[in-house]
Every structure is written in structure tokens, then in C-alpha cells.
Short mmCIF file of C-alpha atoms in Angstrom, two decimals:
data_model
loop_
_atom_site.label_atom_id
_atom_site.label_comp_id
_atom_site.label_asym_id
_atom_site.label_seq_id
_atom_site.Cartn_x
_atom_site.Cartn_y
_atom_site.Cartn_z
CA MET A 1 97.29 113.88 -50.86
CA PRO A 2 97.92 113.71 -47.09
CA ILE A 3 94.87 114.88 -45.18
CA GLU A 4 96.71 117.73 -43.46
CA TYR A 5 97.34 119.36 -46.85
CA LEU A 6 93.70 119.45 -47.88
CA PRO A 7 93.26 123.08 -46.73
CA LEU A 8 95.55 124.08 -49.60
CA LEU A 9 92.78 123.13 -52.02
CA VAL A 10 90.77 126.16 -50.92
CA PRO A 11 93.12 128.93 -52.17
CA ALA A 12 94.50 126.86 -55.08
CA PRO A 13 92.04 128.17 -57.75
CA LEU A 14 92.66 131.76 -56.70
CA ALA A 15 96.42 131.17 -56.76
CA LEU A 16 96.17 130.00 -60.37
CA ALA A 17 94.10 133.05 -61.26
CA ALA A 18 96.67 135.30 -59.58
CA VAL A 19 99.53 133.87 -61.63
CA ALA A 20 97.53 134.15 -64.84
CA GLY A 21 96.54 137.73 -64.07
CA PHE A 22 100.10 138.98 -64.03
CA PHE A 23 100.44 138.14 -67.73
CA VAL A 24 97.10 139.55 -68.90
CA ARG A 25 97.10 142.76 -70.95
CA GLY A 26 94.39 144.79 -72.62
CA THR A 27 91.46 146.93 -71.54
CA ARG A 28 88.78 144.24 -71.48
CA PRO A 29 90.23 140.80 -70.62
CA ARG A 30 86.73 139.31 -70.36
CA ARG A 31 87.87 135.69 -70.44
CA PHE A 32 90.35 136.19 -67.66
CA VAL A 33 88.04 138.10 -65.31
CA LEU A 34 85.42 135.39 -65.87
CA PHE A 35 88.09 132.81 -65.05
CA ALA A 36 88.98 134.74 -61.88
CA GLU A 37 85.34 134.81 -60.82
CA CYS A 38 85.02 131.07 -61.43
CA ALA A 39 88.19 130.56 -59.36
CA ALA A 40 86.64 132.54 -56.51
CA VAL A 41 83.49 130.39 -56.74
CA LEU A 42 85.57 127.20 -56.65
CA SER A 43 87.48 128.45 -53.60
CA GLY A 44 84.21 129.26 -51.89
CA LEU A 45 82.80 125.82 -52.63
CA ALA A 46 86.01 124.22 -51.36
CA ALA A 47 85.75 126.23 -48.14
CA LEU A 48 82.14 125.12 -47.66
CA ALA A 49 83.13 121.52 -48.37
CA MET A 50 85.88 121.84 -45.79
CA LEU A 51 83.34 123.19 -43.29
CA GLY A 52 80.94 120.33 -43.96
CA GLY A 53 83.52 117.57 -44.20
CA ALA A 54 85.39 118.71 -41.10
CA PHE A 55 82.43 119.66 -38.90
CA ALA A 56 84.17 117.99 -35.98
CA ALA A 57 86.91 120.62 -36.27
CA VAL A 58 84.43 123.22 -35.04
CA TRP A 59 84.76 121.59 -31.64
CA GLY A 60 88.53 121.86 -31.59
CA PRO A 61 91.60 120.20 -33.07
CA ALA A 62 91.84 116.45 -32.68
CA ALA A 63 94.46 113.99 -33.96
CA GLY A 64 93.42 112.04 -36.99
CA SER A 65 91.02 114.67 -38.28
CA LEU A 66 91.47 117.55 -40.67
CA SER A 67 92.60 119.63 -37.72
CA GLY A 68 95.09 117.12 -36.44
CA SER A 69 97.96 118.66 -34.54
CA GLY A 70 100.66 116.68 -36.27
CA GLY A 71 100.43 118.17 -39.76
CA ARG A 72 102.39 121.21 -40.86
CA PHE A 73 99.30 122.89 -42.29
CA ALA A 74 96.81 121.44 -39.83
CA GLY A 75 95.03 124.63 -38.82
CA LEU A 76 91.37 123.84 -39.36
CA ASP A 77 89.51 124.46 -36.14
CA ALA A 78 86.52 126.69 -35.34
CA VAL A 79 88.55 129.88 -35.74
CA SER A 80 90.25 129.02 -39.04
CA LEU A 81 87.13 127.46 -40.56
CA ALA A 82 85.00 130.50 -39.77
CA MET A 83 87.61 132.85 -41.21
CA LEU A 84 88.20 130.66 -44.26
CA VAL A 85 84.51 130.67 -45.21
CA LEU A 86 84.29 134.43 -44.54
CA VAL A 87 87.28 135.26 -46.74
CA ALA A 88 86.06 132.96 -49.52
CA PHE A 89 82.60 134.56 -49.54
CA ILE A 90 83.75 138.18 -49.43
CA GLY A 91 86.47 137.37 -51.95
CA TRP A 92 83.93 136.05 -54.44
CA VAL A 93 81.73 139.12 -53.96
CA VAL A 94 84.66 141.51 -54.46
CA VAL A 95 85.99 139.69 -57.53
CA ARG A 96 82.52 139.69 -59.08
CA PHE A 97 82.01 143.38 -58.27
CA SER A 98 85.44 144.25 -59.74
CA ARG A 99 84.52 142.55 -62.99
CA THR A 100 82.03 145.35 -63.71
CA TYR A 101 83.57 148.16 -61.67
CA LEU A 102 86.90 148.05 -63.53
CA ASP A 103 85.52 147.23 -66.95
CA GLY A 104 87.52 149.21 -69.51
CA GLU A 105 90.47 149.94 -67.19
CA GLN A 106 93.84 149.51 -68.87
CA ARG A 107 95.25 147.33 -66.07
CA GLN A 108 92.14 145.41 -65.09
CA GLY A 109 93.83 142.05 -65.55
CA VAL A 110 96.78 142.98 -63.33
CA PHE A 111 94.44 144.38 -60.67
CA THR A 112 92.39 141.20 -60.67
CA GLY A 113 95.58 139.17 -60.42
CA TRP A 114 96.74 141.04 -57.33
CA LEU A 115 93.23 140.77 -55.92
CA CYS A 116 93.38 136.99 -56.25
CA PHE A 117 96.93 137.00 -54.85
CA SER A 118 95.80 138.88 -51.73
CA LEU A 119 92.87 136.52 -51.19
CA THR A 120 95.20 133.53 -51.57
CA ALA A 121 97.56 134.97 -48.97
CA VAL A 122 94.74 135.63 -46.50
CA MET A 123 93.39 132.10 -46.91
CA LEU A 124 96.84 130.67 -46.24
CA LEU A 125 97.09 132.94 -43.20
CA VAL A 126 93.80 131.95 -41.56
CA SER A 127 94.33 128.22 -42.26
CA ALA A 128 97.95 128.14 -41.08
CA GLY A 129 98.83 125.38 -38.68
CA HIS A 130 102.55 126.19 -38.57
CA LEU A 131 104.40 129.37 -37.61
CA GLY A 132 106.33 129.39 -40.90
CA GLN A 133 103.20 129.41 -43.04
CA LEU A 134 101.59 131.99 -40.77
CA PHE A 135 104.50 134.42 -41.09
CA LEU A 136 104.96 134.05 -44.84
CA ALA A 137 101.23 134.48 -45.48
CA TRP A 138 101.15 137.51 -43.17
CA VAL A 139 103.90 139.22 -45.18
CA ALA A 140 102.36 138.23 -48.52
CA THR A 141 99.01 139.71 -47.49
CA SER A 142 100.60 143.09 -46.87
CA LEU A 143 102.60 143.00 -50.10
CA GLY A 144 99.47 142.22 -52.11
CA LEU A 145 97.67 145.13 -50.47
CA GLN A 146 100.56 147.41 -51.37
CA ARG A 147 100.18 146.61 -55.05
CA LEU A 148 96.44 147.22 -54.93
CA LEU A 149 96.90 150.57 -53.17
CA LEU A 150 99.19 151.63 -56.01
CA PHE A 151 96.78 150.69 -58.80
CA TYR A 152 96.70 154.39 -59.76
CA PRO A 153 100.42 155.19 -59.27
CA ALA A 154 100.09 158.68 -60.75
CA ARG A 155 97.80 159.77 -57.92
CA LEU A 156 99.82 161.38 -55.13
CA PRO A 157 97.30 160.55 -52.34
CA ALA A 158 97.39 156.89 -53.40
CA ARG A 159 101.20 156.82 -53.19
CA ARG A 160 101.08 158.55 -49.83
CA ALA A 161 98.58 156.03 -48.45
CA ALA A 162 100.66 153.12 -49.74
CA HIS A 163 103.83 154.53 -48.19
CA LYS A 164 102.13 155.17 -44.88
CA GLU A 165 100.89 151.59 -44.85
CA PHE A 166 104.31 150.23 -45.82
CA LEU A 167 106.29 151.36 -42.77
CA PRO A 168 103.87 150.12 -40.06
CA ALA A 169 103.37 146.92 -42.04
CA ARG A 170 107.09 146.20 -42.16
CA ALA A 171 107.38 146.96 -38.44
CA GLY A 172 104.50 144.56 -37.83
CA ASP A 173 106.26 141.92 -39.95
CA VAL A 174 109.38 142.26 -37.83
CA ALA A 175 107.35 142.01 -34.61
CA LEU A 176 105.53 138.88 -35.80
CA GLY A 177 108.75 137.32 -37.07
CA MET A 178 110.42 137.84 -33.70
CA ALA A 179 107.33 136.50 -31.91
CA CYS A 180 107.41 133.34 -34.05
CA LEU A 181 111.10 132.77 -33.32
CA ILE A 182 110.55 133.23 -29.58
CA LEU A 183 107.56 130.86 -29.59
CA LEU A 184 109.63 128.31 -31.51
CA HIS A 185 112.38 128.57 -28.90
CA ALA A 186 110.02 128.59 -25.91
CA TYR A 187 107.94 125.57 -26.94
CA GLY A 188 110.35 123.66 -29.17
CA THR A 189 107.88 123.35 -32.02
CA GLY A 190 106.40 125.42 -34.82
CA ASP A 191 103.05 123.63 -34.70
CA ILE A 192 100.52 126.26 -33.64
CA HIS A 193 98.08 123.86 -31.99
CA ALA A 194 100.87 122.26 -29.97
CA ILE A 195 101.99 125.72 -28.83
CA LEU A 196 98.45 126.68 -27.83
CA ALA A 197 97.95 123.44 -25.91
CA ALA A 198 101.18 123.99 -23.99
CA ALA A 199 100.29 127.64 -23.31
CA ARG A 200 96.85 126.66 -22.01
CA SER A 201 98.56 124.43 -19.46
CA GLY A 202 100.63 127.42 -18.28
CA GLU A 203 103.92 126.63 -20.02
CA GLY A 204 106.11 129.24 -21.64
CA GLY A 205 107.19 131.53 -18.83
CA PRO A 206 108.71 134.96 -19.54
CA LEU A 207 109.49 134.05 -23.14
CA ALA A 208 105.80 133.46 -23.85
CA ALA A 209 104.92 136.80 -22.25
CA PHE A 210 107.51 138.54 -24.44
CA ALA A 211 106.11 136.80 -27.51
CA ALA A 212 102.62 137.94 -26.49
CA ALA A 213 103.84 141.55 -26.37
CA LEU A 214 105.27 141.24 -29.88
CA LEU A 215 102.04 139.64 -31.11
CA GLY A 216 100.15 142.58 -29.64
CA VAL A 217 102.41 145.04 -31.47
CA ALA A 218 101.98 143.17 -34.76
CA ALA A 219 98.20 143.06 -34.33
CA ALA A 220 97.94 146.76 -33.47
CA LEU A 221 99.99 147.78 -36.52
CA LYS A 222 98.07 145.44 -38.83
CA SER A 223 94.67 146.71 -37.68
CA ALA A 224 95.48 150.43 -37.97
CA GLN A 225 95.46 151.29 -34.28
CA PHE A 226 96.23 154.83 -33.15
CA PRO A 227 98.53 156.47 -34.18
CA ALA A 228 99.25 154.18 -37.18
CA HIS A 229 95.71 154.58 -38.51
CA GLY A 230 96.28 157.33 -41.07
CA TRP A 231 96.79 155.16 -44.15
CA LEU A 232 93.38 153.53 -43.72
CA THR A 233 91.60 156.87 -43.93
CA GLU A 234 93.45 157.76 -47.15
CA VAL A 235 92.68 154.73 -49.32
CA MET A 236 89.92 156.57 -51.18
CA GLU A 237 92.20 157.03 -54.20
CA THR A 238 92.19 153.28 -54.77
CA PRO A 239 89.32 151.41 -56.46
CA THR A 240 86.35 150.76 -54.17
CA PRO A 241 86.82 146.94 -54.27
CA VAL A 242 90.08 147.42 -52.34
CA SER A 243 88.20 149.03 -49.46
CA ALA A 244 85.85 146.04 -49.35
CA LEU A 245 88.72 143.57 -49.68
CA LEU A 246 90.36 145.02 -46.58
CA HIS A 247 87.59 143.42 -44.53
CA ALA A 248 88.35 139.94 -45.85
CA GLY A 249 91.00 139.24 -43.22
CA ILE A 250 93.44 142.06 -44.04
CA ILE A 251 92.60 145.03 -41.84
CA ASN A 252 91.10 142.66 -39.26
CA GLY A 253 94.11 140.35 -39.52
CA GLY A 254 95.37 141.79 -36.24
CA GLY A 255 92.26 140.64 -34.44
CA PHE A 256 92.56 137.20 -36.01
CA LEU A 257 96.18 136.98 -34.83
CA LEU A 258 95.17 137.72 -31.23
CA VAL A 259 92.29 135.25 -31.37
CA ARG A 260 94.54 132.61 -32.94
CA PHE A 261 97.10 132.94 -30.12
CA ALA A 262 94.55 133.56 -27.35
CA ASP A 263 96.14 131.04 -24.99
CA VAL A 264 99.53 132.73 -25.36
CA MET A 265 98.06 136.21 -24.86
CA LEU A 266 96.48 135.19 -21.54
CA LEU A 267 99.98 134.51 -20.18
CA ALA A 268 100.70 138.27 -20.31
CA PRO A 269 98.07 140.24 -18.32
CA GLY A 270 100.04 143.47 -18.76
CA VAL A 271 99.91 143.13 -22.54
CA MET A 272 96.17 142.45 -22.36
CA ALA A 273 95.69 145.61 -20.30
CA ALA A 274 97.66 147.63 -22.86
CA LEU A 275 95.43 146.28 -25.63
CA VAL A 276 92.34 147.37 -23.69
CA LEU A 277 93.67 150.91 -23.35
CA LEU A 278 94.91 151.17 -26.94
CA GLY A 279 91.85 149.56 -28.51
CA GLY A 280 89.41 151.50 -26.34
CA PHE A 281 91.05 154.83 -27.13
CA THR A 282 91.17 154.04 -30.87
CA ALA A 283 87.49 153.07 -30.80
CA LEU A 284 86.44 156.29 -29.09
CA PHE A 285 88.71 158.42 -31.25
CA GLY A 286 87.58 156.83 -34.51
CA SER A 287 83.87 157.00 -33.66
CA LEU A 288 84.06 160.72 -32.84
CA VAL A 289 86.00 161.63 -35.97
CA MET A 290 83.67 159.50 -38.11
CA LEU A 291 80.70 161.73 -37.21
CA THR A 292 82.42 164.81 -38.64
CA GLN A 293 83.38 163.43 -42.06
CA PRO A 294 81.55 164.93 -45.07
CA THR A 295 82.04 162.03 -47.53
CA VAL A 296 80.56 158.54 -47.32
CA LYS A 297 83.72 156.49 -47.94
CA THR A 298 85.86 158.56 -45.58
CA SER A 299 83.23 158.21 -42.89
CA LEU A 300 83.17 154.45 -43.47
CA ALA A 301 86.98 154.33 -43.22
CA TRP A 302 86.92 156.11 -39.85
CA SER A 303 84.16 153.74 -38.77
CA THR A 304 86.49 150.86 -39.59
CA VAL A 305 89.22 152.46 -37.45
CA ALA A 306 86.75 152.59 -34.55
CA GLN A 307 85.56 149.01 -35.11
CA MET A 308 89.10 147.67 -35.27
CA GLY A 309 89.83 149.46 -32.02
CA PHE A 310 86.81 147.85 -30.38
CA MET A 311 87.92 144.45 -31.71
CA ILE A 312 91.36 144.90 -30.09
CA PHE A 313 89.59 146.12 -26.94
CA GLU A 314 87.54 142.90 -26.79
CA CYS A 315 90.68 140.79 -27.20
CA GLY A 316 92.34 142.72 -24.39
CA LEU A 317 89.45 141.84 -22.09
CA GLY A 318 89.85 138.17 -22.96
CA LEU A 319 86.58 138.01 -24.93
CA PHE A 320 88.14 136.14 -27.84
CA SER A 321 84.98 134.36 -29.00
CA LEU A 322 83.16 137.70 -29.02
CA ALA A 323 86.03 139.27 -30.96
CA LEU A 324 85.76 136.48 -33.57
CA LEU A 325 82.02 137.16 -33.84
CA HIS A 326 82.81 140.86 -34.23
CA ILE A 327 85.24 140.12 -37.06
CA LEU A 328 82.66 138.04 -38.92
CA ALA A 329 79.77 140.47 -38.51
CA HIS A 330 81.77 143.63 -39.15
CA SER A 331 83.44 142.18 -42.24
CA LEU A 332 80.14 141.32 -43.86
CA TYR A 333 78.31 144.58 -43.25
CA LYS A 334 81.28 146.88 -43.86
CA ALA A 335 82.30 145.18 -47.11
CA HIS A 336 78.70 145.62 -48.26
CA SER A 337 78.71 149.25 -47.11
CA PHE A 338 81.75 150.10 -49.22
CA LEU A 339 80.46 148.32 -52.32
CA ALA A 340 77.05 150.00 -51.93
CA SER A 341 78.45 153.44 -51.09
CA GLY A 342 77.79 154.82 -54.59
CA GLY A 343 74.13 153.88 -54.46
CA ALA A 344 73.85 155.30 -50.94
CA VAL A 345 75.05 158.70 -52.16
CA GLU A 346 72.42 158.70 -54.90
CA ARG A 347 69.65 157.76 -52.46
CA ILE A 348 70.64 160.46 -49.99
CA ALA A 349 70.81 163.07 -52.76
CA ALA A 350 67.27 162.16 -53.81
CA PHE A 351 65.94 162.06 -50.24
CA LYS A 352 63.50 164.77 -49.22
CA ARG A 353 63.29 165.46 -45.50
CA PRO A 354 59.60 165.13 -44.50
CA GLY A 355 59.66 167.59 -41.62
CA PRO A 356 61.72 169.22 -38.89
CA VAL A 357 64.93 167.62 -37.63
CA ALA A 358 64.36 165.56 -34.47
CA ILE A 359 66.86 166.97 -31.96
CA PRO A 360 66.60 165.30 -28.53
CA ASN A 361 66.68 167.50 -25.44
CA ALA A 362 68.16 166.52 -22.09
CA ARG A 363 64.91 164.89 -20.97
CA ALA A 364 64.70 162.75 -24.13
CA VAL A 365 68.33 161.69 -23.73
CA GLY A 366 67.73 160.71 -20.09
CA ARG A 367 64.63 158.69 -21.01
CA ALA A 368 66.53 156.98 -23.82
CA PHE A 369 69.38 155.87 -21.56
CA LEU A 370 67.00 154.64 -18.84
CA ALA A 371 64.93 152.73 -21.39
CA ALA A 372 68.02 151.18 -22.99
CA PHE A 373 69.48 150.02 -19.69
CA GLY A 374 66.10 148.71 -18.54
CA LEU A 375 65.79 146.70 -21.73
CA TYR A 376 69.34 145.42 -21.38
CA VAL A 377 68.77 144.23 -17.82
CA LEU A 378 65.46 142.58 -18.74
CA ILE A 379 66.88 140.67 -21.71
CA GLY A 380 70.10 139.94 -19.85
CA PHE A 381 68.29 138.26 -16.98
CA SER A 382 66.21 136.23 -19.44
CA PHE A 383 69.47 134.88 -20.93
CA GLY A 384 71.05 134.44 -17.51
CA PHE A 385 73.34 137.20 -16.28
CA HIS A 386 74.93 134.83 -13.78
CA HIS A 387 76.49 132.89 -16.66
CA LYS A 388 78.19 136.01 -18.05
CA SER A 389 81.63 137.27 -17.14
CA PRO A 390 82.04 140.87 -15.96
CA GLN A 391 83.93 141.58 -19.18
CA ALA A 392 81.03 140.37 -21.34
CA ILE A 393 78.51 142.35 -19.30
CA ALA A 394 80.69 145.46 -19.67
CA VAL A 395 80.89 145.09 -23.45
CA GLY A 396 77.12 144.60 -23.54
CA THR A 397 76.73 147.77 -21.52
CA ILE A 398 78.86 149.66 -24.03
CA LEU A 399 76.72 148.24 -26.83
CA ILE A 400 73.55 149.42 -25.12
CA LEU A 401 75.03 152.91 -24.85
CA GLY A 402 75.02 153.00 -28.65
CA VAL A 403 71.44 151.78 -28.61
CA ALA A 404 70.54 154.60 -26.21
CA TYR A 405 72.00 157.08 -28.69
CA MET A 406 69.60 155.74 -31.33
CA LEU A 407 66.67 155.79 -28.91
CA ALA A 408 67.33 159.44 -28.11
CA GLN A 409 66.50 160.32 -31.71
CA GLY A 410 63.22 158.47 -31.45
CA PHE A 411 62.32 160.10 -28.12
CA ALA A 412 62.84 163.63 -29.45
CA SER A 413 59.69 165.73 -29.40
CA ALA A 414 59.81 166.34 -33.17
CA ALA A 415 60.36 162.66 -34.00
CA PRO A 416 57.55 160.94 -35.90
CA ARG A 417 55.90 158.01 -34.16
CA ALA A 418 57.28 155.62 -36.79
CA LEU A 419 60.85 156.64 -35.88
CA THR A 420 60.15 156.09 -32.18
CA TRP A 421 58.84 152.57 -32.80
CA ARG A 422 61.65 151.78 -35.22
CA THR A 423 64.38 152.78 -32.76
CA ALA A 424 62.66 150.76 -30.04
CA LEU A 425 62.68 147.68 -32.29
CA TYR A 426 66.36 148.32 -33.08
CA ALA A 427 67.11 148.41 -29.37
CA ILE A 428 65.32 145.12 -28.74
CA ALA A 429 66.93 143.44 -31.75
CA SER A 430 70.43 144.65 -30.78
CA SER A 431 70.12 143.33 -27.24
CA LEU A 432 68.72 139.97 -28.36
CA ALA A 433 71.39 139.63 -31.06
CA TYR A 434 74.21 140.41 -28.62
CA PHE A 435 73.22 137.80 -26.05
CA GLY A 436 72.02 135.20 -28.56
CA LEU A 437 74.95 135.34 -30.98
CA GLN A 438 77.47 135.52 -28.15
CA MET A 439 75.98 132.37 -26.64
CA ILE A 440 76.17 130.54 -29.98
CA MET A 441 79.74 131.63 -30.73
CA THR A 442 80.91 130.73 -27.22
CA ALA A 443 79.48 127.24 -27.63
CA LEU A 444 81.04 126.75 -31.07
CA THR A 445 84.50 127.81 -29.89
CA ALA A 446 84.37 126.29 -26.39
CA SER A 447 87.11 123.73 -27.03
CA THR A 448 89.14 125.95 -29.35
CA LEU A 449 89.38 129.24 -27.47
CA PRO A 450 90.14 129.62 -23.76
CA PRO A 451 87.41 130.78 -21.38
CA VAL A 452 87.27 134.41 -20.32
CA PRO A 453 89.79 134.93 -17.49
CA GLN A 454 88.50 135.76 -14.05
CA ALA A 455 88.40 139.51 -13.49
CA GLY A 456 90.97 140.70 -10.99
CA ALA A 457 91.68 144.17 -9.62
CA LEU A 458 93.37 145.33 -12.83
CA GLU A 459 90.51 144.04 -15.00
CA TRP A 460 87.91 145.77 -12.83
CA VAL A 461 89.75 149.08 -13.09
CA LEU A 462 89.86 148.74 -16.87
CA ILE A 463 86.18 147.76 -17.02
CA VAL A 464 85.09 150.77 -14.96
CA LEU A 465 87.34 153.10 -16.98
CA ALA A 466 86.03 151.73 -20.29
CA VAL A 467 82.34 151.84 -19.39
CA GLY A 468 82.73 155.33 -17.92
CA SER A 469 84.58 156.63 -20.99
CA PHE A 470 82.16 155.14 -23.50
CA GLY A 471 79.22 156.33 -21.40
CA ALA A 472 80.48 159.91 -21.28
CA ILE A 473 81.10 159.95 -25.04
CA ALA A 474 77.63 158.50 -25.70
CA VAL A 475 76.00 161.27 -23.66
CA VAL A 476 78.08 163.95 -25.41
CA GLN A 477 77.16 162.55 -28.82
CA ALA A 478 73.46 162.47 -27.96
CA MET A 479 73.52 166.04 -26.58
CA PHE A 480 75.85 167.52 -29.20
CA PRO A 481 73.06 168.81 -31.51
CA LEU A 482 71.92 171.09 -28.68
CA TRP A 483 75.38 172.67 -28.49
CA ALA A 484 76.20 172.57 -32.20
CA HIS A 485 76.06 176.35 -32.68
CA HIS A 486 78.21 177.19 -29.66
CA PRO A 487 81.66 178.55 -30.69
CA ALA A 488 83.43 175.92 -28.59
CA ALA A 489 81.42 173.15 -30.27
CA LEU A 490 82.24 174.54 -33.69
CA GLY A 491 85.94 174.60 -32.83
CA LEU A 492 85.79 171.03 -31.54
CA TYR A 493 84.03 169.98 -34.73
CA VAL A 494 86.85 171.43 -36.85
CA HIS A 495 89.53 169.69 -34.77
CA LEU A 496 87.71 166.37 -34.88
CA SER A 497 87.13 166.59 -38.62
CA ASN A 498 90.93 166.80 -38.96
CA GLY A 499 91.43 163.76 -36.74
CA LEU A 500 92.91 165.95 -33.96
CA TYR A 501 95.88 166.34 -36.37
CA ALA A 502 97.37 163.00 -35.27
CA ASN A 503 97.77 162.01 -38.89
CA ALA A 504 99.73 165.17 -39.68
CA VAL A 505 102.07 164.52 -36.75
CA PHE A 506 102.57 160.94 -37.94
CA ASP A 507 103.39 162.23 -41.44
CA ARG A 508 106.05 164.56 -40.06
CA LEU A 509 107.59 161.80 -37.96
CA MET A 510 107.80 159.54 -41.00
CA ALA A 511 109.36 162.32 -43.07
CA SER A 512 111.93 162.87 -40.33
CA TRP A 513 112.75 159.15 -40.20
CA ARG A 514 113.18 159.03 -43.98
CA ARG A 515 115.63 161.94 -43.87
CA LYS A 516 117.65 160.25 -41.12
CA LEU A 517 117.72 156.94 -42.99
CA SER A 518 118.82 158.63 -46.20
#
């Protein structure tokens, strides 16, 4: 086998399991689900072997290696390797979890088959070295998700969620297809690494900028950005493994697309600015609505909306290595959160509050923010602020605003001393993790991803706007318990719990479009 086709060995076991699953019938196909789990293990081992055998690919594509630019499927660099291992690991966990979760279901075999199909498509997507493979895998990923969303076809909410995902997904497919055709015309090749190398040298002109705009549209639709976020918050009628599977390169596929074509995106500063505004607004919107949701899984879904917005926001600022780190970290903890959501409900139901609720007053909130920023500056200088771009410092500042929100709970007068110390340790750990992991990821992707662009006037305006917006929301969130019983606060709570009715407006627009098309 030619060396450039070796990446196909990773999804091959899952592809075989997917084909077999479509012919499995019965309520307990134990042999098949065991076969599917073994296939997931084999794919994971193949991904790890690829990571070990092609360690040089972490430092960027080079001719003659597994990531050589001449092969049609030569896509193994730091980005694709990291995503391939992530998808393989989460895929194995989800397949294993489904084996027990769906035991006794009439269509367990078919579900497992579509699960393996979706994982195969994502692996082909993240390892693509050619525009053709990238586009076909992108479409296949969405089609596999559609079948999983409709596992319970008799449930009206499940059909509604699937339909709401279908229209934005097809629009995203069209946008990506057009972007691929334009890139093919602009650079005269479908090889992704050749396109990126030419884009890094400044080639492409207006056609590349137009392609970047279409890539941004495709990414925003794939990652459920406002206002096309509604379907993600309505997937609760599908089996829990589907919610976890989303984080194996499906819902965060938009972020991967932007990171993959980072060099092309930097040729369109206007598109990058639009991504900052869209992603930042989606992150703020999703985080506020999340706090008002009464159920665990719905709250987690809104949290994913917010996290996907922040991922797009990071890409818009040119922090592509940080966005890749965000994809990896968020995928792991959120997939675990969904799979463990049932146990979390049981633990909360059995929890007995030991004393009064710790509600921070204005003084505690002020102390928390001062302490958080002081800690951030201290740790930042120890890592070397002068090596950081303004964009990275701004994102770190936004992160520390979230830490300040946690510290406010610990600084409340009714808070037990253990809570105060615990929140302080969280603050220190968060700051150290941000600077440390960012430094590691930047080093690993130095020759694969472009450096952060120099901040100009437009970037500074966006940075100030973003930090100011996130700061204001952080203060409001920390102070909200003090105003919770005010009539205006109660009204705001009701509106936020309904997602400011954006989803209802989107539903009406879709219904209107369907009537016009029919």
C-alpha cells in the first residue's frame, strides 16, 4: 500500500462495522455490538500507531513522510493527528457506552451501524489531504448524524430537531462545496497542503478571500452558531450517546475546518472580524441561557452552544492553535459530561445542602475580580507576557473573568472556608493551565499553523469590545443572585430560559420557506 493511503487504515475497522450493522436485526445483537467495540479499539490503536510512527508529522507536512504533500490523502500533520486520536478515543468510549445503554432496543444494531458510519466519516474528514475527500466526508458526517437523530422516528421533537439540523447542514454543504471549487480554481490543485503553503506566501487574491467567506459560513452552520443553534438544544429526544458523539468532530467540525484552512482565512481580515462578532455573541448568548435551564442535558447543550461560539471567536482572532486546544479539551470533558449526566442527577437529588446559600455581595464580587486579575498578571509575567500576542492576552483575560465568577462564591460571607480555598485553587490551576497548555500547543503546531497575525486597528477594536462585553456579563452573572427577586430580573430570567425566542423565530422562518418551496 502506498504510504499516503495509510491513514485509511484508521477508519477501516469502523467502516466494516458500519456496513455489517445495517444488516443486523434483533433486540440483543450481542456478537455484533462486541464486534463494533472491537472495531473501535482497532481504530484507536491504529490512530495511536499513526501518531507514534509519524511523530515527525507533528512538526508539519514534509515530502516523503506520512504527511507528504504529494499524496491525495496525505493529511497527517499536527492538526489531523490530534483530531484523529481524539475522534478514535471518544468513538471507542461512545460505542462501548452504547453497548449497555441500548441493550434490549429493537434497532440497536442499526443504531450502532450508523454510529460507526459517523465515526468513519469524521475520521476521513480530519485526515483529508484533498478537497474532494474533505467535502465528501463533511457531507457524510452530517448524513450519519441525521440518521442518529431519527433513531426514535415516532417522537415529534426528534423529527423536529433532525429537520432543523438538515436545512443549515445542507446550506453548509453548499457553502463548503463552493469554497472547494473556488480554492481549486484559485490555486490549481486540490491538495490541501499545497493550497495552504501557497496561501501562507500570500497567493490567492480575491478568490481566496471569497473562499474564506464561504468557509466561515460553512463552519458557522456546522457548529450551531446563532441563529442556527436551535437543533442542538433539541437533541434530548435522541439517545444520550448521540450527544456525546457530537463532540467527536461533528459539532466542532466547524472549528476544525477553520483551523485546517487557517492560512486561507488570514487572507480575509473582514471574514475574521465577522467570526469574532458572531462567535463572541453566540458564546455570551449561550452562556446566559445555559444558567436558566432546569434540566441537566439541556443545560449541557446550551453550554456546548456557548463553547462552540467561543471556539469560532478564537479562530476569528487568529488564535488557531488555541482553538485546536479548545476543541480537544472541550470534546473530552463535554462527552464525559453527557455520558455521566444520569449519575449527576442522582447525586444532586441525594445531596443535602449543609448550610445557607453563599450569595456574594458587591464587596465580595469586587474582591474576587481584583484577586483574579492579580493572579492572572502574576502568573502571566512568570510565563512571559512579552511573548504573548494581544489576542492571546485578551482571551486569557476573558478566561480569568470566569475564574472571578467562581471566586466570588468563595468570597461570600456565608461561604465555608473549604469553598474559599477550593475556588482559590481552581483560579490558580486555571491560570497555570491556560498559559502552560497554550505554550505546549503553540510549540507543537508551530510549523503547521500560521502565527497569530499582528493586531491592527480593527483587531484592537474587536479585542476591547470582546473583553468589555464578557466583563460586563461576568459582573452581571456574579451579582444576579442579589437581584433575583426583583420583577425585572424575574422577567429577564423567563426570557433567557426561552432563549430570547430566537429559536421560535427560526422555526417560523423555516416553516415559511417550506411553504414557499412547496
